[in-house]
């Protein structure tokens, strides 16, 4: 058999699987290659040499790089041992060491996304940090905070993601001593939370954890033992429907108990948080145009979205990216 030389002008299919080498009927065969080494495929179909590297600056303990390009601002964020170094014009201009918790060994697990002109940094074992650049060209780090429900100073509720970690059949009851369980429980009242069937609380359960009972928020004050086992004392952040036992409850998705977001991405003007240690296959979408508001509301088109990846086996999210679908 004679050898035929074919001229290729497009490589948009990239490298094709060797199992397809004989599939000349596929478009991928026409636009693919057996091997592409040290080149980049251009959007127009051609290829160009991979760019090399150049020495920019010496940074102590640098392990991960994240380029921040916003308008005329071109900063390089270098993540190191409990610090973030800001490199600009070949010079280390600033080092952020306040409120930067991750050691050098954990930098490889960091996940970044641009949100609200800042950089959201996620790690499964550390509370997310939001890096922002001020008008004075100074970077700062702060813990991620979710949106308030309203501007009322007395309203402590946050529009944060929630998830169910306990088995679906396990009920909870908000008990107010001397009150009728069928009666509603007002706001800013202390109640006792009792979980039946499966122990949930322990001495290490953090205060300030927020639970939802029939969609209404309560905040833990303390955990202590009594005749029912470990129970929690909480304050109601909004009126509860009643004090009856119910299986309609959940708790804040991210905390020291259940872990922090594993990955994050921006998709169609929504902030997407993917997975945590105890719910590695769960995804939360913020409201459209409000990246820190995860209130599901009434299911409107622009409301937040929460769902679990449905499959025959359990999936664990590690990275996310925004595509066309």
Coordinates of C-alpha atoms in Angstrom, one line a residue:
X1 CA 0.0 0.0 0.0
X2 CA 1.4 3.4 -0.9
X3 CA 1.9 6.1 1.7
X4 CA -0.4 9.1 1.4
X5 CA 0.7 12.5 2.7
X6 CA -2.2 14.7 3.9
X7 CA -2.0 18.4 4.6
X8 CA -3.8 19.4 7.8
X9 CA -4.7 23.0 8.5
X10 CA -6.8 22.6 11.6
X11 CA -6.0 20.9 14.9
X12 CA -9.1 22.0 16.9
X13 CA -9.8 18.4 18.0
X14 CA -6.4 18.2 19.7
X15 CA -4.8 14.8 20.3
X16 CA -7.2 11.9 19.3
X17 CA -7.4 8.5 21.0
X18 CA -5.3 5.9 19.3
X19 CA -8.4 3.8 19.1
X20 CA -9.7 6.3 16.5
X21 CA -6.7 6.2 14.2
X22 CA -8.7 4.2 11.6
X23 CA -11.9 6.3 11.9
X24 CA -11.3 8.5 8.8
X25 CA -15.1 9.0 8.7
X26 CA -15.1 11.1 11.9
X27 CA -14.6 14.9 11.8
X28 CA -12.3 14.6 14.8
X29 CA -9.9 12.6 12.6
X30 CA -9.7 15.4 10.1
X31 CA -9.1 18.1 12.8
X32 CA -6.9 16.1 15.2
X33 CA -3.4 14.9 15.6
X34 CA -1.6 11.8 17.0
X35 CA 0.7 13.9 19.2
X36 CA 1.0 17.6 20.0
X37 CA 4.1 18.4 22.0
X38 CA 5.2 21.9 23.3
X39 CA 2.6 23.7 21.2
X40 CA -0.7 25.5 21.8
X41 CA -3.8 25.0 19.6
X42 CA -5.2 28.4 18.5
X43 CA -8.9 29.1 18.2
X44 CA -8.5 29.5 14.5
X45 CA -7.3 25.9 14.2
X46 CA -3.5 26.4 13.8
X47 CA -0.8 25.7 16.3
X48 CA 1.9 27.9 17.8
X49 CA 5.0 27.1 19.9
X50 CA 4.4 27.0 23.6
X51 CA 5.9 30.1 25.2
X52 CA 8.9 29.8 27.4
X53 CA 9.5 31.1 30.9
X54 CA 11.4 34.2 32.2
X55 CA 12.7 35.1 35.7
X56 CA 10.4 37.8 37.2
X57 CA 11.1 38.0 40.9
X58 CA 12.4 35.9 43.8
X59 CA 9.5 35.1 46.2
X60 CA 10.0 33.3 49.5
X61 CA 8.1 30.1 49.9
X62 CA 6.1 30.6 46.7
X63 CA 4.2 27.5 45.6
X64 CA 1.2 28.5 43.5
X65 CA 0.6 31.4 41.1
X66 CA -2.6 33.2 40.3
X67 CA -2.6 36.1 37.8
X68 CA -5.0 38.9 38.6
X69 CA -5.8 41.0 35.5
X70 CA -8.5 43.6 35.9
X71 CA -8.5 46.6 33.6
X72 CA -5.0 48.2 33.9
X73 CA -4.2 46.1 36.9
X74 CA -1.8 43.2 36.3
X75 CA -0.8 41.6 39.6
X76 CA 0.6 38.2 40.2
X77 CA -0.5 36.5 43.5
X78 CA 2.0 34.0 44.8
X79 CA 0.7 31.7 47.5
X80 CA 3.2 30.5 50.0
X81 CA 3.6 29.4 53.6
X82 CA 0.7 31.3 55.5
X83 CA 1.3 34.2 53.2
X84 CA 0.3 35.7 49.8
X85 CA 2.9 37.7 48.0
X86 CA 1.9 40.3 45.4
X87 CA 4.2 40.7 42.5
X88 CA 3.8 43.7 40.2
X89 CA 6.2 44.9 37.5
X90 CA 8.8 42.3 38.6
X91 CA 8.8 43.5 42.2
X92 CA 7.3 41.9 45.4
X93 CA 5.2 44.9 46.3
X94 CA 3.3 43.4 49.2
X95 CA 3.0 40.3 51.5
X96 CA -0.3 39.4 53.0
X97 CA 0.2 37.4 56.2
X98 CA -2.8 38.5 58.3
X99 CA -5.7 36.0 58.1
X100 CA -4.0 33.7 55.7
X101 CA -4.3 30.2 57.4
X102 CA -3.0 27.6 55.1
X103 CA 0.5 26.2 55.5
X104 CA 2.8 25.5 52.6
X105 CA 1.9 21.8 52.6
X106 CA -1.8 22.6 51.9
X107 CA -1.2 25.2 49.2
X108 CA -1.5 22.5 46.5
X109 CA -5.1 22.0 47.4
X110 CA -6.1 25.6 47.1
X111 CA -8.9 26.5 44.6
X112 CA -9.3 30.0 43.1
X113 CA -12.0 31.9 41.3
X114 CA -12.6 35.6 40.5
X115 CA -15.7 37.0 42.2
X116 CA -16.9 40.5 42.7
X117 CA -13.5 42.0 41.7
X118 CA -11.8 39.8 44.3
X119 CA -10.2 36.4 44.5
X120 CA -12.0 33.7 46.4
X121 CA -9.7 31.1 47.8
X122 CA -11.1 27.7 48.9
X123 CA -9.6 24.8 50.8
X124 CA -11.5 21.8 52.2
X125 CA -10.0 22.3 55.7
X126 CA -9.9 26.1 56.0
X127 CA -12.7 28.7 55.9
X128 CA -12.6 30.4 52.5
X129 CA -10.8 33.7 52.2
X130 CA -11.6 36.6 50.0
X131 CA -8.7 38.6 48.7
X132 CA -9.5 42.2 47.7
X133 CA -7.6 45.1 46.2
X134 CA -8.4 48.5 47.5
X135 CA -8.3 51.8 45.6
X136 CA -4.9 52.4 47.2
X137 CA -3.4 49.3 45.5
X138 CA -3.3 47.5 48.8
X139 CA -4.5 43.8 49.0
X140 CA -6.2 42.4 52.1
X141 CA -7.6 39.1 53.2
X142 CA -10.9 38.4 55.0
X143 CA -13.1 35.4 55.8
X144 CA -15.9 34.8 53.3
X145 CA -19.2 36.2 54.6
X146 CA -22.6 35.5 53.0
X147 CA -25.2 38.2 52.3
X148 CA -27.5 39.5 54.9
X149 CA -31.2 39.0 54.4
X150 CA -31.9 42.7 54.9
X151 CA -30.3 45.8 56.3
X152 CA -32.1 45.4 59.7
X153 CA -29.4 45.5 62.3
X154 CA -31.4 43.2 64.5
X155 CA -31.6 40.5 61.8
X156 CA -28.7 38.1 62.2
X157 CA -29.8 35.7 59.4
X158 CA -27.4 35.1 56.5
X159 CA -28.3 33.8 53.1
X160 CA -25.8 31.0 53.3
X161 CA -25.9 27.4 51.8
X162 CA -27.6 24.7 53.9
X163 CA -27.4 20.9 53.7
X164 CA -28.8 17.8 55.4
X165 CA -26.1 15.7 57.0
X166 CA -28.2 13.6 59.3
X167 CA -30.2 10.6 57.9
X168 CA -33.5 11.7 56.4
X169 CA -35.6 9.9 59.0
X170 CA -34.0 11.6 62.0
X171 CA -36.3 14.2 63.6
X172 CA -35.4 17.3 65.6
X173 CA -37.5 19.2 68.1
X174 CA -37.3 22.8 69.4
X175 CA -38.4 22.6 73.0
X176 CA -39.4 25.7 75.0
X177 CA -40.1 24.7 78.5
X178 CA -43.7 25.2 79.6
X179 CA -44.9 26.0 76.1
X180 CA -47.4 24.1 74.0
X181 CA -45.5 22.2 71.3
X182 CA -48.3 23.1 68.8
X183 CA -47.8 26.8 69.3
X184 CA -45.5 29.0 67.3
X185 CA -42.2 30.1 68.9
X186 CA -41.3 33.8 68.6
X187 CA -38.0 35.4 67.5
X188 CA -35.1 35.9 69.9
X189 CA -36.2 33.2 72.2
X190 CA -34.0 30.5 73.7
X191 CA -35.0 26.9 72.9
X192 CA -33.6 23.4 73.4
X193 CA -32.8 21.4 70.3
X194 CA -33.3 17.6 70.8
X195 CA -32.3 15.1 68.0
X196 CA -33.9 11.7 68.3
X197 CA -32.5 8.3 67.0
X198 CA -29.0 9.4 66.0
X199 CA -26.6 11.4 68.1
X200 CA -25.7 14.7 66.3
X201 CA -24.2 17.0 69.0
X202 CA -21.0 16.5 71.0
X203 CA -18.9 18.7 73.2
X204 CA -16.8 19.9 70.2
X205 CA -19.8 21.1 68.2
X206 CA -19.2 24.8 67.6
X207 CA -21.4 27.5 68.9
X208 CA -22.9 29.9 66.3
X209 CA -23.7 27.0 64.0
X210 CA -27.0 27.8 62.2
X211 CA -29.8 25.2 61.8
X212 CA -33.0 25.5 59.9
X213 CA -36.2 24.0 61.2
X214 CA -39.0 24.0 58.6
X215 CA -37.1 26.7 56.8
X216 CA -36.6 28.9 59.9
X217 CA -33.2 29.7 61.3
X218 CA -31.9 29.1 64.8
X219 CA -28.3 29.7 66.1
X220 CA -26.6 27.4 68.6
X221 CA -25.5 28.9 71.9
X222 CA -24.0 25.8 73.6
X223 CA -24.1 22.0 73.7
X224 CA -24.5 20.1 77.0
X225 CA -25.6 16.7 78.3
X226 CA -29.0 16.0 79.9
X227 CA -31.4 13.0 80.3
X228 CA -31.9 12.9 76.5
X229 CA -28.2 12.7 75.8
X230 CA -26.4 15.7 74.2
X231 CA -28.7 18.6 73.5
X232 CA -28.1 22.0 72.2
X233 CA -29.4 25.4 73.4
X234 CA -30.2 27.8 70.6
X235 CA -31.7 31.2 69.9
X236 CA -34.4 31.7 67.3
X237 CA -33.3 34.1 64.5
X238 CA -36.9 34.2 63.2
X239 CA -40.2 32.8 64.5
X240 CA -40.6 29.0 64.3
X241 CA -43.8 27.4 63.0
X242 CA -44.2 25.3 66.1
X243 CA -42.3 23.2 68.6
X244 CA -43.2 19.7 67.3
X245 CA -40.6 17.2 66.3
X246 CA -40.0 17.2 62.5
X247 CA -37.7 15.7 59.9
X248 CA -37.7 18.9 57.9
X249 CA -34.5 20.4 59.1
X250 CA -30.9 21.0 58.0
X251 CA -27.8 23.0 59.0
X252 CA -25.3 25.3 57.5
X253 CA -23.4 23.5 54.8
X254 CA -19.9 24.9 55.7
X255 CA -18.4 24.8 59.1
X256 CA -15.6 23.3 61.2
X257 CA -17.8 20.3 61.8
X258 CA -18.5 19.3 58.2
X259 CA -15.7 21.1 56.3
X260 CA -15.4 24.0 53.9
X261 CA -16.0 24.4 50.2
X262 CA -13.7 22.2 48.1
X263 CA -14.0 24.2 44.8
X264 CA -15.6 27.4 43.5
X265 CA -16.3 28.9 40.1
X266 CA -18.3 31.7 38.5
X267 CA -21.0 30.5 36.0
X268 CA -23.5 32.7 34.2
X269 CA -23.1 35.5 36.9
X270 CA -23.6 33.0 39.8
X271 CA -21.0 31.9 42.3
X272 CA -20.9 28.1 42.4
X273 CA -19.5 26.3 45.5
X274 CA -18.8 22.6 45.0
X275 CA -18.7 20.1 47.8
X276 CA -17.4 20.0 51.4
X277 CA -15.8 17.2 53.4
X278 CA -19.1 15.6 54.4
X279 CA -21.0 16.4 51.2
X280 CA -18.4 16.1 48.5
X281 CA -21.0 15.6 45.8
X282 CA -23.2 18.6 46.5
X283 CA -23.3 21.9 44.5
X284 CA -24.7 25.3 45.5
X285 CA -25.4 28.1 43.0
X286 CA -25.9 31.7 44.3
X287 CA -28.6 34.0 43.1
X288 CA -28.0 35.5 39.7
X289 CA -26.0 38.7 40.1
X290 CA -25.7 38.2 43.8
X291 CA -22.6 36.0 44.3
X292 CA -22.9 35.8 48.1
X293 CA -26.6 35.2 48.4
X294 CA -27.6 31.6 48.5
X295 CA -31.3 32.0 49.5
X296 CA -33.4 29.5 47.7
X297 CA -36.4 31.8 48.0
X298 CA -39.5 30.6 46.2
X299 CA -37.8 29.0 43.2
X300 CA -37.8 32.1 41.0
X301 CA -35.6 32.1 37.9
X302 CA -32.9 34.1 39.6
X303 CA -33.0 32.3 42.9
X304 CA -30.2 30.2 44.3
X305 CA -30.0 26.5 43.4
X306 CA -28.8 23.5 45.4
X307 CA -28.6 19.9 44.3
X308 CA -26.7 16.7 44.8
X309 CA -25.0 14.9 41.9
X310 CA -27.3 12.0 41.1
X311 CA -25.4 8.9 39.9
X312 CA -25.1 5.2 40.6
X313 CA -22.0 5.8 42.6
X314 CA -20.9 8.6 44.9
X315 CA -18.9 11.3 43.3
X316 CA -16.4 13.7 45.0
X317 CA -15.9 17.2 43.5
X318 CA -12.3 18.3 43.2
X319 CA -12.4 21.1 40.5
X320 CA -15.0 23.0 38.6
X321 CA -15.0 25.2 35.5
X322 CA -17.6 27.2 33.7
X323 CA -18.5 25.9 30.2
X324 CA -21.3 26.5 27.8
X325 CA -23.6 24.0 29.5

